[in-house]
Amino acid sequence: MFMKPMKYPPINPKFPHFLHGGDYNPDQWKHTPEVWDEDMRLMKLAHCNVMSVGIFSWASLEPEEGKFEFGWLDTIMDKLAENGVYAILATPSGARPAWLAAKYPEVLRVLPNRVRILFGGRHNHCYTSPVYREKTRLINQKLAERYKDHPALLAWHVSNEYGGECHCELCQQAFREWLKKKYDNDLDKLNRAWWTGFWSHTYTDWDQIQSPAPHGEGSIHGLNLDWKRFVTHQTIEFMKNEIAPLREITPNVPVTTNFMGTYTGLNYWKFAPELDVISWDNYPRWHGEEPDWELAYKVAFVHDINRSLKGGKPFMLMESTPSMTNWMKVAKLKRPGMHLLSSIQAVAHGSDTVQYFQWRKSRGCVEKFHGAVVDHCGHENTRVFRDVAEVGKVLEKLDPIIGTTVRPEVAIIYDWENRWAIDDMKGLIQDKKDYLLTCQSHYRPFWENGVPVDVIDMDCDFSGYKLLIAPMLYMVRPGVAERIEKFVEEGGTFVTTYWSGIVDENDLCFLGGFPGPLRKVTGIWSEEIDALYDHDVNHVVLKDDNPLGLKGEYEARELCDLIHAETAEVLATYKSDFYAGRPALTVNSFGKGKAYYIAFRNNGDFLTDFYGALIKELNLKRAVDTELPQGVTAQMRTDGERVFVFILNFVPEERQVDLKEMRFKDMITGEDVTGRVSLPPYGVKILERL
């Protein structure tokens, strides 16, 4: 089996250090060039070494068709280089200039209601338009040719936060061609896959097929799924068109584009192979409606997705806010300590950068009150600026961590297409299907215990893990069940839950009993599922002397799967209602391994105890072998020899962690650390194991 590396090269070997900086929009300040010089002074004071430049600069780069003006960008690139700052140079396709929309209206996106938008906003282009593809290819080529040898150029930032969909006739025809290829030009094959006999929606000509619309088709789930797959495909094709001249002219300059967490509009697993490095934009609502530590594990879950997208290769935190946002319901400031903590959280989970939106606040328009390193006052004497400088100073001491990774023994499946199907489904509790939240709930006990986790999709390789968890695996694509069976047969432990093994890749229900192709490995048959109102509660009672050592009872809320144990052993049963005594938790021995089936949704205390038992039984690797107080996590990165441990306190009170006899070096202070350590509110310890 191919052994994955424990250490990767830096993002660009010309700068083998942590990148620290932000989105820089100097074109907004062309009429006050003295601001540019002040920016250079402030970047040094903030310990920033990289700026993302040109993200929305098309109108400044090409003010008229075919008339390119690079003078201002030449000046900025030169100033950055002279001041020891690098550029992540962007392609400007995220927002096109007005002249382009006026002359070529086909580049304007058409909404699901078939209305073509007016010029304005951003992320608003047709990704199929030949004109738009040619215009983006041309300006990208010009940028690459001009700056290919510039000392400041470190990486390419392609477009910005790809998203949305276009329903114009160009896209409709491209969709039909995509479908013809997928279904072997066989319309009967498509009709069977989409089950179009429902409501007499059978297609008799390819031209009858339209994308989902609020005033048209929306009830064919196979169509809805394939449209989302097509949108991902077409966006990637547009992105590849953007990347082509960059790769041709600057083959040694890495390419990335910034993702948006668990944004449902695109399947990021399909994008990953086309990029040299993964990056994402992180905007948590700290100090809000839920405790910070609960939000922290949900953020950690997404960090781990981004590390997993390229098999453990470090990613980039492309955007975060140094203070607050302007688009959240409540624009609350980060409390003291939180900026360093949330920045180092990204590093702890595999980021080799900490970057911000934005460097300097705009004077006008929609983002003029979005957080920035440099406020409207224009100087360094602010709390936020000092917080940013502190992060920069810390990152400068972490060079040995660059390129390191972690090889978890646990993987959780969070699958984009599975989420699409669940979100589209009619049934259960319509406003509490909660696939993402359920996956994060299964992740939480590992975060609390400092056990590293990969977050993967169902097409990934399972063989390197001890424990594979697939919450609500509603869709099971071809070959997945067979690979799960092989994983368990060879000694792995598999955990799945209610509402798994229900439909195939076309969202057609499996026949012969749920959980469909997972029935053999789980050893159960799911007969029906009970959805509960908020005021309803059942309980699950553990059997005496169950092999996990769990005791007592746990609440069951929202969803209770009514199952029959076939080859599985019953570990717990329902306490009340007409299904009292029916199995609620089972384990099935299968080959050398085991498969657990959790039939009920719970408050979280069950998952804490259940996975706590599995962590002990499987002797799962922890970042640090000690008990962690609530709200504190420990994460690790390693090159296979040196081990770096991050202890992070996400509560506004002091916490203590007992390191026992383990010995570490504090990478910030250089001091030796052992025994009991104190973490201030929102405190951080970055340690190297001795």
XYZ file of C-alpha atoms in Angstrom:
690
model
C 0.000 0.000 0.000
C 1.258 3.530 -0.822
C 2.534 5.204 2.330
C 1.423 8.809 2.640
C 4.174 11.249 3.623
C 4.419 12.659 7.129
C 5.958 15.888 5.862
C 5.175 17.919 2.761
C 7.151 20.691 1.056
C 6.251 24.304 1.882
C 3.458 25.866 -0.172
C 6.229 27.492 -2.206
C 9.836 26.506 -1.379
C 11.025 30.077 -2.014
C 9.458 30.980 1.370
C 9.535 27.980 3.760
C 7.761 29.737 6.611
C 4.215 30.311 7.831
C 2.357 32.768 5.633
C 0.680 35.625 7.488
C -1.256 38.392 5.785
C -4.508 39.312 4.154
C -6.605 40.400 1.191
C -5.093 43.628 -0.080
C -7.034 45.970 -2.372
C -4.581 48.747 -3.314
C -6.559 49.557 -6.467
C -9.165 51.133 -4.186
C -6.477 53.626 -3.107
C -4.899 54.505 -6.485
C -5.712 58.200 -6.023
C -3.950 58.329 -2.654
C -0.673 56.474 -3.300
C 0.727 57.657 0.024
C -1.547 55.016 1.552
C 0.482 52.358 -0.294
C 3.695 53.477 1.428
C 1.974 53.512 4.787
C 0.674 49.996 4.105
C 4.233 48.756 3.630
C 5.293 50.263 6.946
C 2.322 48.754 8.742
C 2.816 45.292 7.195
C 6.228 45.102 8.823
C 4.823 46.171 12.185
C 2.065 43.546 11.892
C 4.619 40.823 11.064
C 2.780 40.138 7.819
C 4.700 38.527 4.989
C 2.077 37.867 2.279
C -0.805 39.708 0.653
C -3.542 38.388 -1.631
C -3.678 40.961 -4.417
C -6.019 41.662 -7.312
C -8.986 39.532 -6.304
C -11.594 42.004 -7.574
C -9.380 44.204 -9.750
C -10.575 43.484 -13.283
C -11.897 46.999 -13.911
C -8.540 48.434 -12.830
C -6.545 45.945 -14.896
C -8.666 46.194 -18.054
C -10.721 49.421 -17.876
C -11.740 49.020 -21.535
C -11.874 45.942 -23.697
C -8.355 45.091 -24.803
C -6.820 48.038 -22.938
C -4.688 46.646 -20.118
C -3.266 48.835 -17.372
C -0.755 47.071 -15.145
C 1.198 50.104 -13.963
C -0.444 50.323 -10.559
C -0.023 46.577 -9.989
C 3.631 46.788 -11.098
C 4.167 49.398 -8.409
C 2.463 47.314 -5.743
C 4.321 44.109 -6.656
C 7.617 46.001 -6.574
C 6.826 47.617 -3.238
C 5.890 44.258 -1.737
C 9.149 42.697 -2.924
C 11.202 45.632 -1.666
C 9.637 45.259 1.766
C 10.024 41.492 2.084
C 6.355 40.726 1.472
C 5.105 38.157 -1.046
C 2.020 38.224 -3.259
C -0.636 35.596 -3.724
C -1.751 36.991 -7.044
C -5.430 36.579 -7.880
C -7.263 36.148 -11.145
C -10.158 38.629 -11.268
C -13.048 36.517 -12.582
C -15.075 36.793 -9.363
C -16.470 40.170 -10.410
C -16.412 41.354 -14.024
C -16.229 44.969 -15.213
C -19.315 46.846 -16.389
C -18.119 47.112 -20.006
C -17.941 43.328 -20.277
C -21.515 42.853 -19.090
C -22.797 45.648 -21.346
C -21.139 44.380 -24.527
C -21.623 40.649 -23.915
C -24.870 40.078 -21.985
C -24.446 36.302 -22.321
C -21.874 36.484 -19.501
C -24.637 37.521 -17.084
C -26.011 34.679 -15.008
C -29.606 33.483 -15.364
C -31.454 32.654 -12.129
C -33.532 29.488 -11.549
C -36.654 31.502 -12.444
C -35.048 32.083 -15.880
C -34.535 35.817 -15.337
C -31.147 37.142 -16.444
C -29.525 39.282 -13.780
C -28.383 42.862 -14.248
C -24.789 43.943 -13.848
C -23.693 44.112 -10.220
C -22.659 42.089 -7.216
C -20.074 39.354 -7.647
C -19.891 35.603 -8.286
C -22.476 36.316 -10.920
C -21.112 34.977 -14.192
C -22.207 32.234 -16.554
C -19.562 29.538 -16.299
C -20.512 28.081 -19.703
C -20.283 31.293 -21.754
C -17.508 30.969 -24.379
C -17.047 34.730 -24.236
C -16.513 34.784 -20.487
C -14.163 31.823 -20.636
C -12.092 33.513 -23.343
C -11.985 36.859 -21.518
C -10.879 35.230 -18.253
C -8.300 33.094 -20.054
C -6.881 36.176 -21.753
C -6.494 38.338 -18.662
C -5.056 35.409 -16.719
C -2.539 34.875 -19.511
C -1.585 38.560 -19.404
C -1.054 38.394 -15.622
C 1.045 35.240 -15.859
C 3.192 36.601 -18.684
C 3.832 39.875 -16.889
C 4.613 38.561 -13.407
C 6.018 35.080 -14.074
C 9.509 36.138 -12.985
C 8.543 38.699 -10.368
C 10.248 38.019 -7.018
C 7.039 38.757 -5.101
C 4.925 36.100 -6.844
C 4.368 33.189 -4.443
C 1.075 31.547 -5.503
C -2.008 31.974 -7.681
C -5.407 32.643 -6.102
C -7.889 31.617 -8.816
C -11.086 33.675 -8.757
C -12.772 33.914 -5.352
C -15.239 31.663 -3.558
C -16.707 29.953 -6.612
C -20.421 29.469 -6.142
C -23.896 29.769 -7.561
C -25.385 28.397 -10.744
C -26.564 29.653 -14.115
C -29.731 28.500 -15.897
C -29.265 30.182 -19.283
C -29.739 28.340 -22.584
C -25.989 27.789 -22.903
C -26.014 26.015 -19.542
C -29.196 24.091 -20.371
C -27.603 22.715 -23.523
C -24.361 21.918 -21.715
C -26.395 20.101 -19.060
C -28.124 17.984 -21.713
C -24.781 17.099 -23.303
C -23.423 16.154 -19.873
C -26.453 13.928 -19.296
C -26.083 12.267 -22.700
C -22.515 11.355 -21.824
C -23.432 10.084 -18.371
C -26.350 7.970 -19.620
C -24.681 6.694 -22.804
C -27.007 8.766 -24.981
C -29.836 6.479 -23.800
C -32.925 8.448 -22.741
C -34.619 5.305 -21.422
C -31.641 4.768 -19.127
C -32.046 8.301 -17.781
C -35.792 7.855 -17.300
C -35.228 4.675 -15.294
C -32.504 6.272 -13.169
C -34.685 9.289 -12.421
C -37.894 7.232 -11.945
C -39.731 9.611 -14.252
C -42.801 7.420 -14.434
C -43.724 9.298 -11.259
C -46.434 11.879 -12.037
C -46.085 11.032 -15.745
C -42.849 13.014 -16.031
C -41.200 10.707 -18.556
C -38.975 12.469 -21.098
C -39.263 11.555 -24.778
C -36.676 14.013 -26.125
C -33.427 15.345 -24.637
C -34.514 18.919 -25.365
C -37.426 18.501 -22.922
C -34.986 18.353 -20.006
C -34.639 21.592 -18.076
C -32.731 22.411 -14.901
C -34.812 22.536 -11.674
C -36.956 25.657 -11.462
C -39.358 27.192 -8.928
C -41.990 27.422 -11.677
C -41.108 24.086 -13.280
C -39.651 20.718 -12.305
C -38.537 20.200 -8.724
C -39.978 16.830 -7.762
C -37.569 14.504 -9.589
C -34.795 13.934 -7.088
C -32.549 12.257 -9.639
C -32.735 15.399 -11.774
C -31.965 17.599 -8.771
C -28.928 15.470 -7.893
C -27.600 15.392 -11.428
C -28.060 19.146 -11.789
C -25.915 19.697 -8.682
C -23.318 17.290 -10.047
C -23.366 19.188 -13.333
C -22.937 22.548 -11.575
C -19.844 21.180 -9.833
C -18.559 19.752 -13.124
C -19.154 22.955 -15.077
C -17.612 25.159 -12.386
C -14.529 22.946 -12.388
C -14.344 23.177 -16.182
C -14.498 26.964 -15.874
C -11.777 26.861 -13.197
C -9.567 24.606 -15.350
C -9.946 27.129 -18.164
C -8.668 29.795 -15.761
C -5.795 27.661 -14.534
C -4.528 26.530 -17.959
C -2.477 29.641 -18.869
C -1.118 29.885 -15.318
C 0.161 26.306 -15.409
C 1.596 26.774 -18.897
C 3.455 29.999 -18.142
C 4.275 29.520 -14.423
C 4.430 25.738 -13.896
C 6.254 26.052 -10.575
C 3.837 28.518 -8.965
C 1.172 26.704 -6.891
C -2.503 27.285 -7.633
C -5.376 27.450 -5.160
C -8.921 28.734 -4.885
C -10.701 29.571 -1.656
C -13.466 27.234 -0.467
C -16.326 28.135 1.861
C -16.417 25.444 4.522
C -19.333 23.083 3.983
C -20.984 25.255 1.320
C -23.544 22.957 -0.264
C -23.487 24.383 -3.790
C -20.304 22.589 -4.893
C -18.701 19.244 -4.100
C -15.198 20.241 -3.042
C -13.907 16.665 -3.318
C -14.202 17.027 -7.092
C -12.143 20.246 -7.037
C -9.260 18.959 -4.917
C -7.361 17.041 -7.655
C -7.209 20.191 -9.814
C -5.511 22.323 -7.134
C -1.981 22.317 -5.754
C -3.090 23.357 -2.294
C -6.468 23.647 -0.567
C -7.565 26.926 0.992
C -10.714 28.021 2.754
C -12.421 31.033 4.345
C -13.318 30.691 8.024
C -15.840 33.005 9.711
C -17.172 31.507 12.969
C -19.656 33.351 15.167
C -17.535 33.443 18.328
C -19.140 34.563 21.597
C -22.598 34.020 20.187
C -25.625 31.830 20.723
C -23.666 28.693 21.656
C -20.658 28.281 23.942
C -17.382 28.945 22.178
C -16.116 25.423 22.819
C -19.149 23.927 21.057
C -18.593 26.165 18.057
C -14.886 25.296 18.199
C -15.370 21.592 17.514
C -17.624 22.423 14.565
C -14.920 24.696 13.147
C -12.305 22.001 13.813
C -14.447 19.551 11.840
C -14.208 21.812 8.779
C -10.469 22.361 9.224
C -10.109 18.580 9.166
C -12.142 18.345 5.953
C -9.723 20.751 4.301
C -6.688 18.822 5.520
C -8.268 15.577 4.326
C -9.157 16.894 0.851
C -5.600 16.253 -0.330
C -4.828 13.294 1.892
C -3.286 15.171 4.815
C -1.409 17.869 2.889
C -1.369 21.172 4.804
C -3.962 23.701 3.681
C -4.241 27.486 3.734
C -6.493 29.559 5.961
C -7.097 32.052 3.166
C -9.581 34.299 4.951
C -10.549 34.930 8.549
C -11.497 38.113 10.331
C -9.100 39.811 12.739
C -12.028 41.368 14.599
C -15.622 41.080 13.402
C -17.633 40.756 10.217
C -20.201 43.144 8.834
C -22.596 40.560 7.403
C -23.503 38.491 10.450
C -26.712 39.166 12.341
C -24.653 40.497 15.255
C -21.177 41.890 14.519
C -19.623 40.969 17.860
C -15.943 41.609 18.461
C -13.465 38.880 19.292
C -12.729 38.885 22.998
C -9.103 39.182 24.180
C -7.182 36.025 23.351
C -9.659 34.708 20.789
C -7.811 35.986 17.725
C -4.619 34.126 18.562
C -6.585 31.064 19.685
C -8.749 30.821 16.556
C -5.728 31.440 14.313
C -3.641 28.748 15.996
C -6.631 26.391 15.854
C -6.262 26.391 12.073
C -2.532 25.675 12.382
C -3.203 22.859 14.853
C -5.446 21.125 12.310
C -3.037 21.498 9.401
C -2.932 25.047 8.041
C 0.422 26.504 7.008
C -1.029 30.018 6.790
C -3.097 32.545 8.739
C -4.660 35.124 6.435
C -7.382 37.714 6.786
C -10.102 39.508 5.025
C -9.075 42.228 4.949
C -5.828 44.179 5.270
C -7.283 47.702 5.162
C -10.943 48.674 5.501
C -12.621 50.097 2.420
C -13.888 53.652 2.645
C -17.193 52.834 0.990
C -19.642 50.197 -0.162
C -20.873 46.997 1.402
C -17.653 45.908 3.149
C -16.581 49.231 4.647
C -17.350 47.973 8.168
C -15.964 44.462 7.751
C -13.114 43.720 10.146
C -9.568 44.522 8.992
C -6.027 44.689 10.264
C -5.890 48.436 9.542
C -8.983 50.363 10.607
C -10.287 53.632 9.193
C -8.064 55.478 11.661
C -5.157 54.261 9.526
C -2.578 53.587 12.245
C -1.199 50.731 14.331
C -2.443 51.868 17.731
C -5.477 49.608 17.935
C -6.253 46.443 19.862
C -6.930 44.517 16.660
C -3.610 45.510 15.107
C -1.777 44.385 18.240
C -3.646 41.051 18.142
C -2.582 40.518 14.532
C 1.038 41.397 15.299
C 0.978 38.886 18.153
C -0.111 36.129 15.767
C 2.687 37.087 13.384
C 5.300 36.905 16.149
C 4.062 33.465 17.227
C 4.064 32.096 13.669
C 7.664 33.211 13.216
C 8.665 30.711 15.910
C 6.912 27.722 14.332
C 9.065 26.982 11.278
C 9.642 23.310 12.273
C 5.881 22.714 11.960
C 5.732 23.755 8.288
C 4.671 20.836 6.095
C 3.906 18.474 8.974
C 0.658 16.548 9.160
C -1.162 13.907 11.177
C -2.253 10.380 10.259
C -5.452 9.755 12.235
C -6.729 6.305 13.101
C -10.314 7.586 12.902
C -12.262 8.775 9.871
C -15.762 10.237 9.701
C -17.619 10.220 6.393
C -19.184 13.568 5.544
C -20.263 13.323 1.929
C -21.518 16.241 -0.204
C -23.766 14.157 -2.465
C -25.223 12.398 0.551
C -26.083 15.807 2.008
C -27.683 16.910 -1.259
C -29.922 13.855 -1.212
C -30.852 14.231 2.468
C -31.612 17.944 2.083
C -33.854 17.208 -0.922
C -35.647 14.315 0.774
C -39.258 14.616 1.905
C -39.675 12.786 5.192
C -38.471 12.460 8.790
C -38.374 15.899 10.452
C -38.253 18.449 7.646
C -36.483 21.190 9.608
C -34.237 18.859 11.625
C -32.702 16.446 9.182
C -29.371 17.854 10.418
C -26.880 15.741 8.491
C -23.961 18.150 9.060
C -24.798 18.628 12.738
C -25.074 14.863 13.207
C -21.627 14.300 11.686
C -20.191 17.040 13.894
C -21.844 15.459 16.945
C -20.055 12.188 16.200
C -16.818 14.153 15.774
C -17.114 15.987 19.119
C -16.040 13.159 21.493
C -12.779 12.743 19.590
C -12.125 16.487 19.665
C -12.795 16.488 23.402
C -10.364 13.599 23.932
C -7.651 14.961 21.660
C -7.978 12.083 19.182
C -7.103 13.165 15.610
C -9.773 12.589 12.947
C -9.894 12.699 9.149
C -13.178 13.881 7.602
C -13.574 12.128 4.251
C -16.176 11.285 1.627
C -17.447 7.783 0.885
C -15.165 7.329 -2.130
C -11.959 7.698 -0.090
C -9.665 4.829 0.884
C -10.717 3.346 4.246
C -7.836 0.944 4.714
C -5.551 3.123 6.833
C -8.002 3.588 9.709
C -8.934 1.591 12.787
C -12.359 3.214 13.139
C -14.687 4.346 10.323
C -17.841 6.292 11.211
C -20.653 6.972 8.724
C -23.527 8.881 10.366
C -26.757 8.992 8.343
C -25.207 7.378 5.258
C -28.529 7.741 3.447
C -26.971 7.396 -0.010
C -24.621 4.480 -0.703
C -22.892 4.789 -4.055
C -21.772 1.688 -5.996
C -18.868 -0.186 -4.456
C -18.991 1.649 -1.131
C -20.740 -1.103 0.846
C -18.297 -3.667 -0.529
C -15.344 -1.564 0.609
C -16.918 -1.134 4.046
C -17.381 -4.905 4.282
C -13.733 -5.430 3.355
C -12.657 -2.834 5.932
C -14.550 -4.651 8.701
C -13.552 -8.141 7.533
C -9.907 -7.148 7.810
C -10.300 -5.991 11.403
C -11.712 -2.485 11.226
C -14.491 -1.119 13.413
C -17.412 0.488 11.594
C -20.128 2.668 13.128
C -23.260 3.814 11.339
C -26.656 5.113 12.410
C -30.346 5.390 11.696
C -31.248 6.486 8.153
C -28.334 4.757 6.467
C -28.384 2.514 3.404
C -31.651 3.967 2.094
C -30.978 5.072 -1.515
C -28.521 4.559 -4.369
C -26.592 7.223 -6.286
C -29.761 8.207 -8.195
C -31.762 8.610 -4.962
C -33.751 5.431 -5.687
C -34.674 3.402 -2.617
C -32.973 0.061 -2.134
C -35.392 -2.851 -2.295
C -35.294 -5.889 -0.035
C -34.984 -4.084 3.287
C -32.968 -1.245 4.785
C -30.112 -0.551 5.383
C -29.812 -1.892 1.848
C -26.236 -2.870 0.964
C -25.173 -2.246 4.598
C -27.581 -4.885 5.927
C -25.056 -7.710 5.773
C -22.237 -5.915 7.575
C -24.496 -4.390 10.248
C -26.513 -7.567 10.781
C -29.803 -5.702 11.214
C -33.007 -4.990 9.325
C -34.612 -1.575 9.680
C -38.387 -1.943 9.383
C -39.499 1.667 9.932
C -38.378 4.881 11.601
C -40.294 7.021 14.097
C -39.948 10.805 13.951
C -40.672 12.564 17.250
C -41.922 16.026 18.110
C -39.733 18.295 20.229
C -41.681 17.436 23.381
C -41.400 13.675 22.768
C -38.722 11.638 24.502
C -37.975 7.935 24.706
C -35.104 6.258 26.528
C -32.546 3.635 25.634
C -31.523 1.126 28.290
C -28.120 -0.578 28.150
C -28.004 -4.299 28.737
C -26.128 -5.510 31.785
C -22.554 -6.631 31.148
C -22.516 -5.285 27.566
C -18.992 -5.516 26.095
C -18.552 -1.715 25.991
C -19.122 -1.421 29.733
C -21.833 1.223 29.291
C -24.448 1.490 32.038
C -27.831 3.043 32.682
C -30.025 4.752 30.140
C -29.911 7.606 27.664
C -32.538 9.849 26.123
C -33.694 9.183 22.570
C -35.013 12.226 20.731
C -36.206 13.197 17.253
C -35.522 9.896 15.441
C -35.927 6.292 16.600
C -35.143 3.533 14.102
C -37.192 0.373 14.632
C -34.809 -2.438 13.791
C -34.545 -6.218 14.027
C -31.285 -7.878 15.018
C -30.457 -10.575 12.465
C -26.830 -11.597 13.059
C -26.109 -8.649 15.356
C -25.913 -8.697 19.153
C -28.267 -6.320 20.970
C -26.475 -3.953 23.376
C -29.387 -1.662 24.282
C -33.164 -1.493 23.837
C -35.901 1.147 23.795
C -37.625 1.702 27.138
C -41.098 2.896 26.142
C -43.735 3.352 23.444
C -44.984 0.519 21.266
C -41.416 -0.466 20.403
C -40.266 -0.914 23.993
C -37.766 -3.757 24.165
C -36.781 -3.412 20.501
C -33.043 -3.031 19.714
C -31.602 0.507 19.862
C -27.872 -0.301 19.746
C -26.293 -3.373 18.165
C -22.886 -4.774 17.280
C -22.219 -7.318 14.563
C -19.056 -9.397 14.414
C -17.984 -9.565 10.782
C -14.730 -11.248 9.842
C -12.027 -9.875 12.125
C -13.916 -6.659 12.859
C -17.147 -5.242 14.229
C -19.967 -3.062 12.948
C -22.079 -0.970 15.347
C -25.529 0.368 14.492
C -26.895 3.310 16.524
C -30.656 3.365 15.951
C -31.560 6.558 17.819
C -30.665 10.253 17.903
C -29.535 11.464 21.304
C -28.444 14.519 23.265
C -24.731 13.842 22.968
C -24.092 12.208 26.315
C -24.502 8.796 24.728
C -21.958 9.587 22.012
C -19.516 10.828 24.654
C -19.711 7.545 26.545
C -19.962 5.302 23.477
C -16.946 6.740 21.703
C -15.068 7.060 24.984
C -15.427 3.290 25.316
C -14.280 2.733 21.724
C -11.265 5.012 22.206
C -10.148 2.779 25.081
C -11.063 -0.509 23.410
C -9.218 0.359 20.179
C -6.371 2.138 21.996
C -6.729 5.113 19.680
C -3.837 7.544 19.420
C -4.292 10.825 21.305
C -2.348 14.060 20.938
C -1.526 13.903 24.637
C -2.328 11.034 26.981
C -4.277 12.833 29.674
C -7.791 13.860 30.596
C -8.831 17.211 29.162
C -11.279 19.555 30.944
C -14.429 20.605 29.134
C -13.715 23.174 26.460
C -10.062 22.217 26.075
C -8.744 20.153 23.177
C -5.323 18.872 22.181
C -4.295 18.434 18.555
C -1.053 17.289 17.001
C 1.135 17.593 13.930
C 4.246 15.526 13.228
C 6.878 14.788 10.598
C 7.171 11.229 11.854
C 9.931 12.086 14.305
C 9.204 15.437 15.914
C 5.752 15.740 17.484
C 4.052 19.106 18.015
C 1.092 19.368 20.387
C -1.401 22.235 20.499
C -3.450 22.634 23.677
C -6.328 25.041 23.102
C -8.700 26.481 25.700
C -12.016 27.589 24.201
C -13.662 28.780 27.423
C -13.438 32.250 28.993
C -12.052 30.821 32.239
C -8.659 29.470 33.226
C -8.196 25.742 32.707
C -5.486 23.362 33.899
C -4.159 20.299 32.081
C -2.031 17.649 33.782
C 0.772 16.545 31.472
C 1.933 14.077 34.157
C 5.485 12.874 33.529
C 5.467 13.823 29.845
C 8.113 16.384 28.884
C 7.689 19.139 26.327
C 9.351 22.317 25.150
C 7.194 25.443 24.847
C 7.791 26.617 21.265
C 6.957 30.224 22.141
C 8.956 30.701 25.347
C 11.537 27.940 24.892
C 10.877 26.693 28.426
C 10.658 23.033 29.395
C 7.131 22.017 30.362
C 5.930 19.073 32.426
C 3.309 18.338 35.064
C 0.334 20.656 35.461
C 0.025 23.611 33.069
C -2.398 26.513 33.287
C -4.207 27.938 30.297
C -5.646 31.447 30.679
C -9.072 32.237 29.222
C -8.873 31.482 25.487
C -5.292 30.412 26.094
C -2.926 28.456 23.843
C 0.078 26.201 24.441
C 2.219 25.089 21.485
C 4.556 22.337 22.615
C 7.151 20.026 21.135
C 7.351 16.587 22.694
C 10.805 15.802 24.127
